[in-house]
């Protein structure tokens, strides 16, 4: 507000002082990429089940193994092949292989390296957006929020006097998951432990 008009006439603006002149707090945060990858793999299990049900493809099981691969098992080769075609069309970011074991016809799907990179990039981006929204609560002018390396985020908050408060606000865990409600099956049956195929009890 005190900038002289002759300075404003050629675009001059107040200079914001950084940590070196104003003081403040500096955070280096690391994104849990393993958790983000695991959550994505768990989602694929549900996506596969929905895909097979929508296309009337009867499966024996769909699970995620210790390596993170998604394994779908079928009773006949014909249904397995039809399911494979649907998977290839719907999820081009996955690499698939087929096998046969114990009279079961299997599909094994894993994320490509490109898909994993995209997932990690999205995880960084989402975390940076969440941090910026939270930092707005502090009323900090000109905060610095930028990526460092493949999985870290630098946050600098000039002028902040209470690092504990800043840490608490930034460190809040916020997870939003949306599930469709199963309105076709009996709720009491699920409460008694008989959860219908394709549904989960929460």
Coordinates of N, CA and C in Angstrom, one line a residue:
X1 N 0.8 -1.2 0.0 CA 0.0 0.0 0.0 C 0.9 1.3 0.0
X2 N 2.1 1.2 0.4 CA 3.0 2.4 0.5 C 3.9 2.5 -0.7
X3 N 3.7 1.7 -1.7 CA 4.6 1.7 -2.9 C 4.3 3.0 -3.7
X4 N 5.3 3.9 -3.9 CA 5.1 5.1 -4.7 C 4.5 4.8 -6.1
X5 N 3.7 5.7 -6.6 CA 3.1 5.6 -7.9 C 4.1 5.5 -9.0
X6 N 5.2 6.2 -8.8 CA 6.2 6.2 -9.9 C 6.9 4.9 -10.0
X7 N 7.0 4.1 -8.9 CA 7.5 2.8 -8.9 C 6.5 1.8 -9.6
X8 N 5.2 2.0 -9.2 CA 4.2 1.1 -9.8 C 4.1 1.3 -11.3
X9 N 4.4 2.5 -11.8 CA 4.3 2.9 -13.2 C 5.1 2.0 -14.1
X10 N 6.2 1.5 -13.6 CA 7.0 0.5 -14.5 C 7.0 -0.9 -13.9
X11 N 5.9 -1.3 -13.2 CA 5.7 -2.6 -12.8 C 6.4 -3.1 -11.5
X12 N 7.0 -2.1 -10.8 CA 7.7 -2.6 -9.5 C 6.6 -3.0 -8.5
X13 N 7.0 -4.0 -7.7 CA 6.1 -4.5 -6.7 C 6.9 -4.7 -5.4
X14 N 6.2 -4.8 -4.3 CA 7.0 -5.1 -3.0 C 7.7 -6.5 -3.1
X15 N 8.9 -6.5 -2.5 CA 9.6 -7.8 -2.5 C 9.3 -8.6 -1.3
X16 N 8.9 -9.8 -1.5 CA 8.6 -10.7 -0.3 C 10.0 -11.2 0.2
X17 N 10.1 -11.1 1.5 CA 11.3 -11.6 2.1 C 11.2 -13.1 2.4
X18 N 12.3 -13.8 2.1 CA 12.3 -15.3 2.3 C 12.8 -15.6 3.7
X19 N 13.1 -16.9 3.8 CA 13.5 -17.4 5.2 C 14.8 -16.8 5.6
X20 N 15.7 -16.4 4.7 CA 17.0 -15.9 5.1 C 16.8 -14.5 5.8
X21 N 15.8 -13.7 5.4 CA 15.6 -12.4 5.9 C 14.4 -12.3 6.9
X22 N 13.4 -13.1 6.8 CA 12.3 -13.0 7.7 C 12.2 -14.1 8.7
X23 N 13.0 -15.1 8.5 CA 12.8 -16.3 9.4 C 11.6 -17.1 9.0
X24 N 11.4 -18.2 9.6 CA 10.2 -19.1 9.3 C 10.6 -20.5 9.5
X25 N 9.9 -21.4 8.8 CA 10.1 -22.8 8.9 C 10.3 -23.5 7.6
X26 N 11.1 -24.5 7.6 CA 11.5 -25.3 6.4 C 11.2 -26.7 6.6
X27 N 10.3 -27.3 5.8 CA 10.0 -28.8 5.9 C 10.5 -29.5 4.7
X28 N 10.9 -30.7 4.9 CA 11.2 -31.6 3.8 C 10.3 -32.9 4.0
X29 N 9.4 -33.1 3.2 CA 8.4 -34.2 3.3 C 8.7 -35.3 2.3
X30 N 8.4 -36.5 2.7 CA 8.6 -37.6 1.7 C 7.2 -38.3 1.5
X31 N 6.8 -38.5 0.3 CA 5.6 -39.1 0.0 C 5.8 -40.7 0.0
X32 N 4.8 -41.3 0.7 CA 4.9 -42.8 0.8 C 4.4 -43.4 -0.5
X33 N 5.3 -43.6 -1.4 CA 5.0 -44.2 -2.7 C 4.6 -45.6 -2.6
X34 N 5.1 -46.4 -1.6 CA 4.7 -47.8 -1.5 C 3.2 -47.9 -1.1
X35 N 2.8 -47.0 -0.3 CA 1.3 -47.0 0.1 C 0.5 -46.6 -1.0
X36 N 0.9 -45.6 -1.8 CA 0.1 -45.2 -3.0 C 0.0 -46.3 -4.0
X37 N 1.1 -47.0 -4.2 CA 1.1 -48.1 -5.2 C 0.2 -49.3 -4.7
X38 N 0.3 -49.6 -3.4 CA -0.5 -50.7 -2.8 C -2.0 -50.3 -2.9
X39 N -2.3 -49.1 -2.7 CA -3.7 -48.7 -2.8 C -4.2 -48.8 -4.2
X40 N -3.4 -48.5 -5.2 CA -3.8 -48.6 -6.6 C -4.0 -50.0 -6.9
X41 N -3.1 -50.9 -6.5 CA -3.2 -52.3 -6.8 C -4.5 -52.9 -6.1
X42 N -4.8 -52.5 -4.9 CA -6.0 -53.0 -4.3 C -7.3 -52.5 -5.1
X43 N -7.2 -51.3 -5.6 CA -8.3 -50.8 -6.4 C -8.5 -51.7 -7.7
X44 N -7.4 -52.1 -8.3 CA -7.5 -53.0 -9.5 C -8.3 -54.2 -9.2
X45 N -8.1 -54.8 -8.0 CA -8.9 -56.0 -7.6 C -10.4 -55.7 -7.8
X46 N -10.8 -54.6 -7.2 CA -12.3 -54.2 -7.3 C -12.7 -53.9 -8.7
X47 N -11.8 -53.2 -9.5 CA -12.1 -52.9 -10.9 C -12.3 -54.2 -11.7
X48 N -11.4 -55.2 -11.5 CA -11.5 -56.4 -12.2 C -12.9 -57.1 -11.9
X49 N -13.2 -57.2 -10.6 CA -14.5 -57.8 -10.2 C -15.6 -57.1 -10.9
X50 N -15.6 -55.8 -10.9 CA -16.7 -55.1 -11.5 C -16.8 -55.3 -13.0
X51 N -15.6 -55.3 -13.6 CA -15.5 -55.5 -15.1 C -16.1 -56.9 -15.5
X52 N -15.7 -57.9 -14.7 CA -16.2 -59.3 -15.0 C -17.7 -59.4 -14.8
X53 N -18.2 -58.8 -13.7 CA -19.6 -58.9 -13.4 C -20.4 -58.2 -14.5
X54 N -19.9 -57.0 -14.9 CA -20.6 -56.2 -15.9 C -20.7 -56.9 -17.2
X55 N -19.8 -57.8 -17.5 CA -19.7 -58.5 -18.8 C -20.1 -60.0 -18.6
X56 N -20.8 -60.3 -17.5 CA -21.3 -61.7 -17.2 C -20.2 -62.7 -17.4
X57 N -19.0 -62.4 -16.8 CA -17.9 -63.4 -16.9 C -17.7 -64.0 -15.5
X58 N -18.0 -65.2 -15.3 CA -17.9 -65.9 -14.0 C -16.5 -66.2 -13.7
X59 N -16.0 -65.7 -12.6 CA -14.6 -65.9 -12.1 C -14.6 -66.7 -10.8
X60 N -13.5 -67.4 -10.6 CA -13.4 -68.2 -9.3 C -12.9 -67.3 -8.2
X61 N -11.9 -66.4 -8.5 CA -11.4 -65.5 -7.6 C -10.6 -64.4 -8.2
X62 N -10.5 -63.2 -7.6 CA -9.6 -62.1 -8.0 C -8.8 -61.7 -6.7
X63 N -7.5 -61.8 -6.7 CA -6.7 -61.5 -5.5 C -5.5 -60.7 -5.9
X64 N -4.9 -60.1 -4.9 CA -3.6 -59.4 -5.1 C -2.5 -60.2 -4.3
X65 N -1.4 -60.6 -5.0 CA -0.4 -61.4 -4.3 C 0.6 -60.5 -3.6
X66 N 1.6 -61.1 -3.0 CA 2.6 -60.4 -2.3 C 3.5 -59.5 -3.1
X67 N 3.6 -59.8 -4.4 CA 4.4 -58.9 -5.3 C 3.6 -57.7 -5.9
X68 N 2.3 -57.7 -5.6 CA 1.5 -56.6 -6.1 C 0.7 -57.0 -7.3
X69 N 0.9 -58.2 -7.9 CA 0.2 -58.6 -9.1 C -1.2 -58.9 -8.8
X70 N -2.1 -58.7 -9.8 CA -3.5 -59.1 -9.7 C -3.7 -60.4 -10.4
X71 N -4.3 -61.4 -9.6 CA -4.5 -62.7 -10.2 C -6.0 -63.0 -10.2
X72 N -6.4 -63.3 -11.5 CA -7.8 -63.7 -11.7 C -7.9 -65.1 -12.1
X73 N -8.8 -65.9 -11.5 CA -8.9 -67.3 -11.8 C -10.3 -67.7 -12.4
X74 N -10.3 -68.5 -13.4 CA -11.5 -68.9 -14.0 C -11.6 -70.4 -14.2
X75 N -12.8 -70.9 -14.3 CA -13.0 -72.3 -14.4 C -12.9 -72.9 -15.8
X76 N -13.0 -72.0 -16.8 CA -12.9 -72.5 -18.2 C -12.0 -71.6 -19.0
X77 N -11.3 -72.1 -20.0 CA -10.4 -71.4 -20.8 C -11.1 -70.3 -21.6
X78 N -12.3 -70.7 -22.1 CA -13.1 -69.8 -22.9 C -13.4 -68.5 -22.1
X79 N -13.9 -68.6 -20.9 CA -14.3 -67.5 -20.1 C -13.0 -66.7 -19.8
X80 N -11.9 -67.4 -19.5 CA -10.6 -66.7 -19.2 C -10.2 -65.8 -20.4
X81 N -10.3 -66.4 -21.6 CA -9.9 -65.6 -22.8 C -10.8 -64.4 -23.0
X82 N -12.1 -64.6 -22.8 CA -13.0 -63.4 -22.9 C -12.7 -62.4 -21.9
X83 N -12.4 -62.8 -20.7 CA -12.0 -61.9 -19.6 C -10.7 -61.1 -20.0
X84 N -9.8 -61.9 -20.5 CA -8.5 -61.3 -20.9 C -8.7 -60.2 -22.0
X85 N -9.6 -60.4 -22.9 CA -9.8 -59.4 -23.9 C -10.4 -58.1 -23.3
X86 N -11.3 -58.3 -22.3 CA -11.9 -57.1 -21.6 C -10.8 -56.4 -20.8
X87 N -10.0 -57.1 -20.2 CA -8.9 -56.5 -19.4 C -8.0 -55.7 -20.3
X88 N -7.6 -56.3 -21.4 CA -6.7 -55.6 -22.3 C -7.3 -54.3 -22.9
X89 N -8.6 -54.3 -23.2 CA -9.3 -53.2 -23.7 C -9.5 -52.1 -22.6
X90 N -9.8 -52.5 -21.4 CA -10.1 -51.5 -20.3 C -8.9 -51.0 -19.6
X91 N -7.8 -51.8 -19.5 CA -6.7 -51.4 -18.7 C -5.4 -51.6 -19.5
X92 N -5.2 -50.7 -20.5 CA -4.0 -50.8 -21.4 C -2.7 -50.6 -20.6
X93 N -2.8 -50.0 -19.4 CA -1.6 -49.7 -18.6 C -1.1 -50.9 -17.9
X94 N -1.7 -52.1 -18.0 CA -1.3 -53.3 -17.3 C -0.7 -54.3 -18.3
X95 N 0.3 -55.0 -17.8 CA 0.9 -56.1 -18.6 C 0.3 -57.4 -18.1
X96 N -0.1 -58.3 -19.0 CA -0.8 -59.5 -18.6 C -0.1 -60.7 -19.1
X97 N -0.3 -61.8 -18.3 CA 0.2 -63.1 -18.8 C -0.9 -64.1 -18.4
X98 N -0.9 -65.3 -19.1 CA -1.9 -66.3 -18.7 C -1.2 -67.6 -18.4
X99 N -1.9 -68.4 -17.6 CA -1.4 -69.7 -17.2 C -2.5 -70.7 -16.9
X100 N -2.2 -71.9 -16.7 CA -3.2 -72.9 -16.3 C -2.6 -73.7 -15.1
X101 N -3.4 -73.9 -14.0 CA -2.9 -74.7 -12.9 C -4.1 -75.2 -12.1
X102 N -4.0 -76.5 -11.8 CA -5.1 -77.2 -11.0 C -6.5 -76.9 -11.6
X103 N -6.6 -77.1 -12.9 CA -7.8 -77.0 -13.6 C -8.4 -75.6 -13.5
X104 N -7.6 -74.6 -13.2 CA -8.0 -73.2 -13.2 C -7.2 -72.5 -14.3
X105 N -7.9 -71.6 -15.0 CA -7.3 -70.8 -16.0 C -7.1 -69.3 -15.5
X106 N -5.8 -68.9 -15.5 CA -5.5 -67.7 -14.8 C -5.0 -66.6 -15.7
X107 N -5.3 -65.3 -15.1 CA -4.7 -64.1 -15.7 C -3.9 -63.4 -14.6
X108 N -2.7 -63.1 -14.9 CA -1.9 -62.3 -14.0 C -1.5 -61.0 -14.6
X109 N -1.9 -59.9 -13.9 CA -1.7 -58.5 -14.4 C -0.8 -57.7 -13.5
X110 N 0.1 -57.0 -14.1 CA 1.0 -56.1 -13.3 C 1.0 -54.7 -14.0
X111 N 1.3 -53.7 -13.2 CA 1.4 -52.3 -13.8 C 2.7 -52.2 -14.6
X112 N 2.7 -51.5 -15.7 CA 3.9 -51.3 -16.5 C 4.7 -50.2 -15.7
X113 N 6.0 -50.1 -16.1 CA 6.9 -49.1 -15.5 C 6.3 -47.7 -15.7
X114 N 5.8 -47.5 -16.9 CA 5.2 -46.2 -17.3 C 4.0 -45.8 -16.4
X115 N 3.2 -46.8 -16.1 CA 2.0 -46.6 -15.3 C 2.4 -46.3 -13.8
X116 N 3.5 -47.0 -13.4 CA 4.0 -46.7 -12.0 C 4.5 -45.3 -11.9
X117 N 5.2 -44.9 -12.9 CA 5.8 -43.5 -12.9 C 4.6 -42.5 -12.9
X118 N 3.6 -42.8 -13.7 CA 2.4 -41.9 -13.8 C 1.8 -41.8 -12.4
X119 N 1.7 -43.0 -11.7 CA 1.0 -43.1 -10.4 C 1.8 -42.2 -9.4
X120 N 3.2 -42.4 -9.4 CA 4.0 -41.6 -8.5 C 3.9 -40.1 -8.8
X121 N 3.9 -39.7 -10.0 CA 3.8 -38.3 -10.4 C 2.4 -37.8 -9.9
X122 N 1.4 -38.6 -10.0 CA 0.1 -38.1 -9.6 C 0.0 -38.0 -8.0
X123 N 0.7 -38.9 -7.4 CA 0.8 -38.9 -5.9 C 1.5 -37.6 -5.4
X124 N 2.6 -37.3 -6.1 CA 3.3 -36.0 -5.7 C 2.4 -34.8 -5.9
X125 N 1.7 -34.8 -7.1 CA 0.9 -33.6 -7.5 C -0.3 -33.5 -6.5
X126 N -0.9 -34.6 -6.1 CA -2.0 -34.5 -5.2 C -1.6 -34.1 -3.8
X127 N -0.4 -34.5 -3.4 CA 0.1 -34.1 -2.1 C 0.4 -32.6 -2.1
X128 N 1.0 -32.1 -3.2 CA 1.3 -30.7 -3.2 C 0.1 -29.8 -3.2
X129 N -1.0 -30.3 -3.9 CA -2.3 -29.5 -3.9 C -2.9 -29.5 -2.4
X130 N -2.8 -30.7 -1.8 CA -3.4 -30.8 -0.4 C -2.6 -29.9 0.5
X131 N -1.2 -29.9 0.4 CA -0.4 -29.1 1.3 C -0.7 -27.6 1.1
X132 N -0.9 -27.2 -0.2 CA -1.1 -25.8 -0.5 C -2.5 -25.4 0.1
X133 N -3.5 -26.3 0.0 CA -4.8 -25.9 0.6 C -4.7 -25.8 2.1
X134 N -3.9 -26.7 2.8 CA -3.8 -26.6 4.2 C -3.0 -25.4 4.7
X135 N -2.0 -25.1 3.9 CA -1.1 -23.9 4.3 C -1.9 -22.6 4.2
X136 N -2.9 -22.6 3.3 CA -3.7 -21.4 3.2 C -4.4 -21.1 4.5
X137 N -4.6 -22.1 5.4 CA -5.2 -21.8 6.7 C -4.3 -21.0 7.6
X138 N -3.0 -21.1 7.3 CA -2.0 -20.3 8.1 C -1.9 -18.9 7.7
X139 N -2.4 -18.5 6.5 CA -2.4 -17.1 6.1 C -0.9 -16.7 5.7
X140 N -0.1 -17.7 5.2 CA 1.2 -17.3 4.9 C 1.3 -16.7 3.5
X141 N 2.0 -15.6 3.3 CA 2.1 -15.0 2.0 C 3.4 -15.6 1.3
X142 N 3.2 -15.9 0.1 CA 4.3 -16.5 -0.7 C 5.0 -17.7 -0.1
X143 N 4.2 -18.7 0.2 CA 4.9 -20.0 0.7 C 5.5 -20.6 -0.5
X144 N 6.6 -21.4 -0.3 CA 7.2 -22.2 -1.4 C 6.9 -23.6 -1.2
X145 N 6.3 -24.2 -2.2 CA 6.0 -25.7 -2.2 C 6.4 -26.2 -3.5
X146 N 7.4 -27.0 -3.5 CA 8.0 -27.6 -4.7 C 8.5 -29.0 -4.5
X147 N 8.5 -29.7 -5.7 CA 9.0 -31.1 -5.7 C 10.5 -31.1 -5.6
X148 N 11.0 -32.1 -4.9 CA 12.5 -32.3 -4.8 C 12.8 -33.7 -5.0
X149 N 13.4 -34.1 -6.1 CA 13.7 -35.5 -6.4 C 12.4 -36.2 -6.9
X150 N 12.3 -37.5 -6.7 CA 11.2 -38.2 -7.2 C 10.1 -38.4 -6.2
X151 N 10.4 -38.2 -4.9 CA 9.3 -38.5 -3.9 C 9.3 -37.6 -2.7
X152 N 9.9 -36.4 -2.9 CA 10.0 -35.4 -1.8 C 9.4 -34.1 -2.2
X153 N 9.0 -33.4 -1.1 CA 8.4 -32.1 -1.3 C 9.0 -31.1 -0.3
X154 N 9.5 -30.0 -0.8 CA 10.0 -28.9 0.1 C 8.9 -27.9 0.3
X155 N 8.8 -27.6 1.6 CA 7.8 -26.5 2.0 C 8.6 -25.5 2.8
X156 N 8.5 -24.2 2.4 CA 9.1 -23.1 3.2 C 8.0 -22.1 3.5
X157 N 7.9 -21.7 4.8 CA 6.9 -20.8 5.2 C 7.5 -19.6 5.9
X158 N 7.8 -18.6 5.1 CA 8.4 -17.4 5.7 C 7.5 -16.7 6.7
X159 N 8.1 -16.3 7.8 CA 7.3 -15.5 8.8 C 6.5 -16.3 9.8
X160 N 6.5 -17.6 9.6 CA 5.7 -18.5 10.5 C 6.5 -18.6 11.8
X161 N 5.9 -18.3 12.9 CA 6.5 -18.3 14.2 C 6.3 -19.6 15.0
X162 N 5.3 -20.3 14.6 CA 4.9 -21.6 15.4 C 5.1 -22.8 14.5
X163 N 6.3 -23.4 14.5 CA 6.5 -24.6 13.6 C 5.6 -25.7 14.0
X164 N 5.3 -25.8 15.3 CA 4.4 -27.0 15.8 C 3.1 -26.9 15.1
X165 N 2.5 -25.7 15.1 CA 1.2 -25.5 14.5 C 1.2 -25.8 13.0
X166 N 2.2 -25.4 12.3 CA 2.4 -25.6 10.9 C 2.5 -27.1 10.6
X167 N 3.3 -27.8 11.4 CA 3.5 -29.2 11.3 C 2.2 -30.0 11.5
X168 N 1.4 -29.5 12.5 CA 0.2 -30.2 12.8 C -0.8 -30.1 11.6
X169 N -0.9 -28.8 11.1 CA -1.8 -28.6 10.0 C -1.4 -29.4 8.7
X170 N -0.1 -29.4 8.4 CA 0.3 -30.1 7.2 C 0.3 -31.6 7.4
X171 N 0.4 -32.1 8.6 CA 0.5 -33.5 8.8 C -0.8 -34.2 9.0
X172 N -1.9 -33.5 8.9 CA -3.2 -34.2 9.0 C -3.4 -35.2 7.9
X173 N -3.9 -36.4 8.3 CA -4.1 -37.4 7.3 C -5.6 -37.3 6.8
X174 N -5.7 -37.1 5.5 CA -7.0 -37.0 4.9 C -7.2 -38.0 3.8
X175 N -8.1 -39.0 4.0 CA -8.4 -40.0 3.0 C -9.8 -40.0 2.7
X176 N -10.2 -39.9 1.4 CA -11.6 -40.0 1.0 C -11.8 -41.2 0.1
X177 N -12.6 -42.1 0.4 CA -12.9 -43.2 -0.5 C -14.4 -43.3 -0.7
X178 N -14.8 -43.6 -1.9 CA -16.2 -43.6 -2.3 C -16.6 -45.0 -2.7
X179 N -17.6 -45.6 -2.1 CA -18.0 -47.0 -2.5 C -19.5 -46.9 -2.9
X180 N -19.9 -47.7 -3.8 CA -21.3 -47.9 -4.2 C -21.9 -48.8 -3.1
X181 N -23.2 -48.5 -2.8 CA -23.9 -49.3 -1.8 C -24.6 -50.4 -2.5
X182 N -24.5 -51.6 -2.0 CA -25.2 -52.8 -2.5 C -26.6 -52.8 -2.1
X183 N -27.5 -52.4 -3.0 CA -28.9 -52.3 -2.6 C -29.7 -53.5 -3.1
X184 N -29.0 -54.4 -3.8 CA -29.7 -55.6 -4.4 C -29.8 -56.8 -3.4
X185 N -28.9 -56.8 -2.4 CA -28.8 -58.0 -1.5 C -29.3 -57.6 -0.1
X186 N -29.6 -58.6 0.6 CA -30.1 -58.4 2.0 C -29.0 -58.0 3.0
X187 N -29.3 -56.8 3.6 CA -28.3 -56.3 4.6 C -28.1 -57.2 5.8
X188 N -29.2 -57.8 6.3 CA -29.1 -58.7 7.5 C -28.2 -59.9 7.2
X189 N -28.2 -60.4 6.0 CA -27.4 -61.5 5.6 C -25.9 -61.1 5.7
X190 N -25.6 -59.9 5.3 CA -24.2 -59.4 5.4 C -23.8 -59.3 6.8
X191 N -24.7 -58.7 7.6 CA -24.4 -58.5 9.1 C -24.1 -59.9 9.7
X192 N -24.8 -60.9 9.3 CA -24.6 -62.3 9.8 C -23.4 -63.0 9.3
X193 N -22.6 -62.3 8.4 CA -21.4 -62.9 7.9 C -21.4 -63.5 6.5
X194 N -22.6 -63.4 5.9 CA -22.7 -64.0 4.5 C -22.8 -62.8 3.5
X195 N -21.5 -62.3 3.2 CA -21.4 -61.2 2.3 C -21.5 -61.7 0.9
X196 N -22.4 -61.1 0.1 CA -22.6 -61.5 -1.3 C -21.3 -61.4 -2.1
X197 N -21.1 -62.2 -3.1 CA -20.0 -62.1 -4.0 C -19.9 -60.8 -4.7
X198 N -18.8 -60.2 -4.7 CA -18.6 -58.9 -5.3 C -18.9 -57.7 -4.4
X199 N -19.2 -58.0 -3.1 CA -19.5 -56.9 -2.2 C -18.5 -57.1 -1.0
X200 N -18.4 -56.0 -0.2 CA -17.6 -56.0 1.0 C -18.3 -55.4 2.1
X201 N -18.1 -55.9 3.3 CA -18.8 -55.3 4.5 C -17.8 -54.3 5.2
X202 N -18.4 -53.1 5.5 CA -17.6 -52.1 6.2 C -18.3 -51.7 7.5

